[in-house]
Each structure stands twice: as C-alpha cells, then as structure tokens.
C-alpha cells in the first residue's frame, strides 16, 4: 500500500516561492510516477504536472510552464513541487498523487498542503 | 485540450436511492477515464479507473461504464457517507483534465 505524506501549510507573500514535499512510504519513489494537482478554495481539481516514465521527463500544464518545477529525491523517497512568482490566485490546496502499476493512475493521494498567498 | 463536462453539477437524492452521474469528453478518450469522490476538507479518493474497473476496497455499489466520449458513474442504495462531490478525469493525453464536479446532496 502506498502512503503519501505532505508537508505542512504555508503562508507566502506575492512574488515569493513555495516548495511542497510529498514523502512516499510502502514503495520506493523509483517504482512510482508522481502527479501534482491543486484545488483553489471552493473550486474543482486542476492538474499541474506529472512525471512520464515513457518519455523520461516531467510534463507540466501549459499555464504553469516556467513557474513550476517538480523534482524527486530518490534517496529519501520524497517528491517536491516548487512554484515561483506566487500570486493570490495560487492560493489553493496542493496534492501529490500516484499509482503503482499504471504510471497514469491517481490511485493514492497525499493529505494536501494549503498554500495561502497574501500580502 | 480535452474538456470534461459533468452533469448534473448538483444532485439531491435520498438515502436508498440510485443515482447516475454523466461525464462527456470533448473528444474520444477510449477508456482512460477515472472517477473520484471528495468529501469536505479531505483529499480525493479514487473509485474507478479505466472507466469501469473498481479500485480495491471500494464497495460494489459504485459502478462505471462507457467508452469513447460518454461515461457514467452509478451509485446504488445511497448511504449517508456517499454524499460528497464526484469528479471524472481523463488520462488519455496531456494535459490531464478533470470535470467540474457533481455535488451529491441529501434531499
């Protein structure tokens, strides 16, 4: 069984950066492919990006291109999502998600990390 | 981008009812369709993958069907714990996209 535990809530000022972590247990990160999804307060789910093992690269949603970087530390089985140049519209709960087997699956989710952007 | 449109956006039903939620893709996605349940303040929970395959541990009262562009999620014999928001998601191609959600409320 895969478990994902995310870092705690963050409050950031506009223009700052935030780095959210997602610690994997039950499997190693090399056996999984990580996705990141966000959800603004009271709104729906928005895909941000995923690691695609078939192409060996991370695919980002167009609207975050240049502002987001998703990385992995296989020595600690921890994935990271770094979002820069924050604006108020980035206030949201950020989730990591993954699956074992089909790299496109979103079978397991972290508990979410609330990022609040406010001056 | 593939647009995912769910209907209805909200639905009122009673305990014991059977309900169906529809998800339509703007272009064919084969069976690369997942359904999620989300309760307030909680992370989404995977219910269905590959349009009709039930996730391990999910009760058989949940069922999915469809292929191509039209998909349904059916929940039979509603119980209080089933009242939540449901999302469909396509993973046929990038960018992965979600439906806007269907809020299932108690009548």
GROMACS .gro file of C-alpha atoms in nm:
model
  226
    1UNK     CA    1   0.000   0.000   0.000
    2UNK     CA    2   0.134   0.339  -0.098
    3UNK     CA    3   0.119   0.622   0.155
    4UNK     CA    4   0.191   0.985   0.073
    5UNK     CA    5   0.256   1.239   0.349
    6UNK     CA    6   0.284   1.604   0.253
    7UNK     CA    7   0.449   1.899   0.425
    8UNK     CA    8   0.252   2.146   0.632
    9UNK     CA    9   0.058   2.459   0.542
   10UNK     CA   10   0.243   2.763   0.411
   11UNK     CA   11   0.170   3.135   0.402
   12UNK     CA   12   0.360   3.330   0.139
   13UNK     CA   13   0.369   3.685   0.009
   14UNK     CA   14   0.304   3.764  -0.358
   15UNK     CA   15   0.619   3.713  -0.564
   16UNK     CA   16   0.765   3.454  -0.328
   17UNK     CA   17   0.819   3.083  -0.393
   18UNK     CA   18   0.689   2.774  -0.216
   19UNK     CA   19   0.821   2.419  -0.210
   20UNK     CA   20   0.580   2.143  -0.111
   21UNK     CA   21   0.714   1.798  -0.027
   22UNK     CA   22   0.549   1.457  -0.059
   23UNK     CA   23   0.708   1.166   0.128
   24UNK     CA   24   0.642   0.816  -0.008
   25UNK     CA   25   0.619   0.501   0.200
   26UNK     CA   26   0.516   0.149   0.117
   27UNK     CA   27   0.704   0.161  -0.212
   28UNK     CA   28   1.012   0.342  -0.338
   29UNK     CA   29   0.977   0.654  -0.546
   30UNK     CA   30   1.154   0.482  -0.836
   31UNK     CA   31   0.860   0.240  -0.862
   32UNK     CA   32   0.606   0.519  -0.894
   33UNK     CA   33   0.526   0.823  -1.107
   34UNK     CA   34   0.412   1.132  -0.924
   35UNK     CA   35   0.140   1.376  -1.021
   36UNK     CA   36   0.057   1.715  -0.871
   37UNK     CA   37  -0.295   1.857  -0.856
   38UNK     CA   38  -0.426   2.172  -0.695
   39UNK     CA   39  -0.765   2.290  -0.572
   40UNK     CA   40  -0.845   2.656  -0.502
   41UNK     CA   41  -1.086   2.714  -0.212
   42UNK     CA   42  -1.437   2.606  -0.308
   43UNK     CA   43  -1.333   2.509  -0.661
   44UNK     CA   44  -1.250   2.198  -0.861
   45UNK     CA   45  -0.937   1.997  -0.923
   46UNK     CA   46  -0.665   2.121  -1.158
   47UNK     CA   47  -0.381   1.904  -1.291
   48UNK     CA   48  -0.041   2.073  -1.267
   49UNK     CA   49   0.203   1.815  -1.395
   50UNK     CA   50   0.322   1.454  -1.396
   51UNK     CA   51   0.637   1.252  -1.440
   52UNK     CA   52   0.610   1.049  -1.759
   53UNK     CA   53   0.844   0.746  -1.741
   54UNK     CA   54   0.778   0.655  -2.106
   55UNK     CA   55   0.943   0.979  -2.212
   56UNK     CA   56   1.167   1.016  -1.909
   57UNK     CA   57   1.052   1.369  -1.836
   58UNK     CA   58   0.807   1.570  -1.634
   59UNK     CA   59   0.514   1.712  -1.826
   60UNK     CA   60   0.374   2.041  -1.697
   61UNK     CA   61   0.041   2.206  -1.760
   62UNK     CA   62   0.089   2.495  -2.002
   63UNK     CA   63  -0.036   2.754  -1.757
   64UNK     CA   64   0.239   2.670  -1.508
   65UNK     CA   65   0.524   2.638  -1.759
   66UNK     CA   66   0.824   2.838  -1.643
   67UNK     CA   67   0.687   2.883  -1.294
   68UNK     CA   68   0.680   2.529  -1.160
   69UNK     CA   69   0.943   2.260  -1.113
   70UNK     CA   70   0.869   1.907  -0.993
   71UNK     CA   71   1.163   1.707  -0.864
   72UNK     CA   72   1.235   1.386  -0.678
   73UNK     CA   73   1.493   1.279  -0.421
   74UNK     CA   74   1.513   0.902  -0.454
   75UNK     CA   75   1.748   0.875  -0.156
   76UNK     CA   76   1.465   0.987   0.074
   77UNK     CA   77   1.168   0.881  -0.144
   78UNK     CA   78   1.042   1.237  -0.142
   79UNK     CA   79   0.888   1.432  -0.430
   80UNK     CA   80   0.881   1.811  -0.442
   81UNK     CA   81   0.674   2.075  -0.619
   82UNK     CA   82   0.831   2.421  -0.638
   83UNK     CA   83   0.605   2.707  -0.751
   84UNK     CA   84   0.758   3.052  -0.807
   85UNK     CA   85   0.632   3.408  -0.853
   86UNK     CA   86   0.328   3.337  -0.640
   87UNK     CA   87   0.013   3.541  -0.680
   88UNK     CA   88  -0.312   3.546  -0.486
   89UNK     CA   89  -0.473   3.314  -0.742
   90UNK     CA   90  -0.224   3.043  -0.639
   91UNK     CA   91  -0.395   3.013  -0.302
   92UNK     CA   92  -0.505   2.651  -0.303
   93UNK     CA   93  -0.463   2.307  -0.154
   94UNK     CA   94  -0.186   2.125  -0.339
   95UNK     CA   95  -0.196   1.746  -0.366
   96UNK     CA   96   0.053   1.484  -0.477
   97UNK     CA   97  -0.093   1.163  -0.620
   98UNK     CA   98   0.042   0.840  -0.765
   99UNK     CA   99  -0.030   0.480  -0.854
  100UNK     CA  100   0.161   0.154  -0.860
  101UNK     CA  101   0.150  -0.014  -1.198
  102UNK     CA  102  -0.010   0.226  -1.447
  103UNK     CA  103   0.201   0.542  -1.435
  104UNK     CA  104  -0.102   0.748  -1.534
  105UNK     CA  105  -0.303   0.640  -1.231
  106UNK     CA  106  -0.409   0.866  -0.945
  107UNK     CA  107  -0.488   0.582  -0.705
  108UNK     CA  108  -0.322   0.725  -0.395
  109UNK     CA  109  -0.330   1.085  -0.274
  110UNK     CA  110  -0.144   1.286  -0.013
  111UNK     CA  111  -0.346   1.468   0.251
  112UNK     CA  112  -0.296   1.803   0.080
  113UNK     CA  113  -0.098   2.117   0.163
  114UNK     CA  114  -0.272   2.452   0.190
  115UNK     CA  115  -0.069   2.734   0.039
  116UNK     CA  116  -0.202   3.081   0.113
  117UNK     CA  117  -0.067   3.375  -0.084
  118UNK     CA  118  -0.143   3.704   0.083
  119UNK     CA  119   0.025   4.038   0.135
  120UNK     CA  120  -0.711   2.028  -2.452
  121UNK     CA  121  -0.979   1.769  -2.381
  122UNK     CA  122  -1.274   1.924  -2.197
  123UNK     CA  123  -1.461   1.707  -1.949
  124UNK     CA  124  -1.822   1.805  -1.881
  125UNK     CA  125  -2.015   1.650  -1.596
  126UNK     CA  126  -2.388   1.657  -1.548
  127UNK     CA  127  -2.561   1.743  -1.338
  128UNK     CA  128  -2.347   1.992  -1.144
  129UNK     CA  129  -2.551   1.917  -0.834
  130UNK     CA  130  -2.794   1.647  -0.741
  131UNK     CA  131  -3.030   1.593  -0.447
  132UNK     CA  132  -3.117   1.239  -0.355
  133UNK     CA  133  -3.245   1.038  -0.061
  134UNK     CA  134  -3.087   0.757   0.136
  135UNK     CA  135  -3.155   0.434  -0.052
  136UNK     CA  136  -3.180   0.599  -0.395
  137UNK     CA  137  -2.980   0.502  -0.702
  138UNK     CA  138  -2.813   0.790  -0.887
  139UNK     CA  139  -2.620   0.831  -1.211
  140UNK     CA  140  -2.366   1.100  -1.296
  141UNK     CA  141  -2.262   1.159  -1.655
  142UNK     CA  142  -1.925   1.272  -1.787
  143UNK     CA  143  -1.869   1.370  -2.150
  144UNK     CA  144  -1.531   1.421  -2.313
  145UNK     CA  145  -1.484   1.674  -2.593
  146UNK     CA  146  -1.302   1.408  -2.795
  147UNK     CA  147  -1.263   1.032  -2.776
  148UNK     CA  148  -1.050   0.909  -2.486
  149UNK     CA  149  -1.100   0.531  -2.523
  150UNK     CA  150  -1.149   0.409  -2.164
  151UNK     CA  151  -0.888   0.633  -1.999
  152UNK     CA  152  -1.138   0.770  -1.751
  153UNK     CA  153  -1.129   0.777  -1.372
  154UNK     CA  154  -1.383   0.875  -1.106
  155UNK     CA  155  -1.304   1.027  -0.768
  156UNK     CA  156  -1.504   1.102  -0.456
  157UNK     CA  157  -1.418   1.401  -0.239
  158UNK     CA  158  -1.557   1.496   0.099
  159UNK     CA  159  -1.514   1.843   0.252
  160UNK     CA  160  -1.162   1.903   0.381
  161UNK     CA  161  -1.036   1.569   0.251
  162UNK     CA  162  -0.822   1.454  -0.039
  163UNK     CA  163  -0.998   1.295  -0.337
  164UNK     CA  164  -1.042   0.919  -0.320
  165UNK     CA  165  -1.010   0.701  -0.628
  166UNK     CA  166  -1.322   0.496  -0.700
  167UNK     CA  167  -1.299   0.380  -1.061
  168UNK     CA  168  -1.020   0.359  -1.318
  169UNK     CA  169  -1.021   0.253  -1.684
  170UNK     CA  170  -1.386   0.366  -1.699
  171UNK     CA  171  -1.529   0.057  -1.528
  172UNK     CA  172  -1.266  -0.104  -1.302
  173UNK     CA  173  -1.336  -0.074  -0.931
  174UNK     CA  174  -1.047   0.026  -0.707
  175UNK     CA  175  -0.953  -0.222  -0.440
  176UNK     CA  176  -1.163  -0.172  -0.129
  177UNK     CA  177  -1.433   0.034  -0.298
  178UNK     CA  178  -1.783  -0.110  -0.246
  179UNK     CA  179  -1.954  -0.268  -0.545
  180UNK     CA  180  -2.241  -0.019  -0.510
  181UNK     CA  181  -2.020   0.205  -0.723
  182UNK     CA  182  -2.002   0.119  -1.091
  183UNK     CA  183  -1.869   0.289  -1.401
  184UNK     CA  184  -1.936   0.244  -1.768
  185UNK     CA  185  -1.867   0.400  -2.105
  186UNK     CA  186  -1.605   0.437  -2.371
  187UNK     CA  187  -1.508   0.697  -2.627
  188UNK     CA  188  -1.674   1.020  -2.519
  189UNK     CA  189  -1.963   0.925  -2.289
  190UNK     CA  190  -1.925   0.782  -1.941
  191UNK     CA  191  -2.140   0.725  -1.634
  192UNK     CA  192  -2.089   0.667  -1.265
  193UNK     CA  193  -2.376   0.492  -1.089
  194UNK     CA  194  -2.416   0.469  -0.714
  195UNK     CA  195  -2.679   0.232  -0.585
  196UNK     CA  196  -2.850   0.230  -0.248
  197UNK     CA  197  -2.718   0.567  -0.130
  198UNK     CA  198  -2.597   0.585   0.227
  199UNK     CA  199  -2.516   0.899   0.429
  200UNK     CA  200  -2.142   0.852   0.371
  201UNK     CA  201  -2.192   0.868  -0.008
  202UNK     CA  202  -2.296   1.232  -0.006
  203UNK     CA  203  -1.991   1.409  -0.145
  204UNK     CA  204  -1.857   1.569  -0.461
  205UNK     CA  205  -1.764   1.342  -0.752
  206UNK     CA  206  -1.514   1.419  -1.026
  207UNK     CA  207  -1.432   1.247  -1.352
  208UNK     CA  208  -1.085   1.274  -1.505
  209UNK     CA  209  -0.938   1.179  -1.840
  210UNK     CA  210  -0.582   1.049  -1.866
  211UNK     CA  211  -0.578   0.967  -2.235
  212UNK     CA  212  -0.341   1.254  -2.307
  213UNK     CA  213  -0.181   1.568  -2.170
  214UNK     CA  214  -0.298   1.787  -2.019
  215UNK     CA  215  -0.491   1.554  -1.792
  216UNK     CA  216  -0.825   1.721  -1.723
  217UNK     CA  217  -1.099   1.691  -1.463
  218UNK     CA  218  -1.469   1.750  -1.486
  219UNK     CA  219  -1.607   2.043  -1.287
  220UNK     CA  220  -1.754   1.812  -1.024
  221UNK     CA  221  -2.101   1.692  -0.923
  222UNK     CA  222  -2.213   1.770  -0.570
  223UNK     CA  223  -2.440   1.498  -0.436
  224UNK     CA  224  -2.656   1.627  -0.152
  225UNK     CA  225  -2.912   1.473   0.078
  226UNK     CA  226  -3.272   1.556  -0.009
   0.00000   0.00000   0.00000
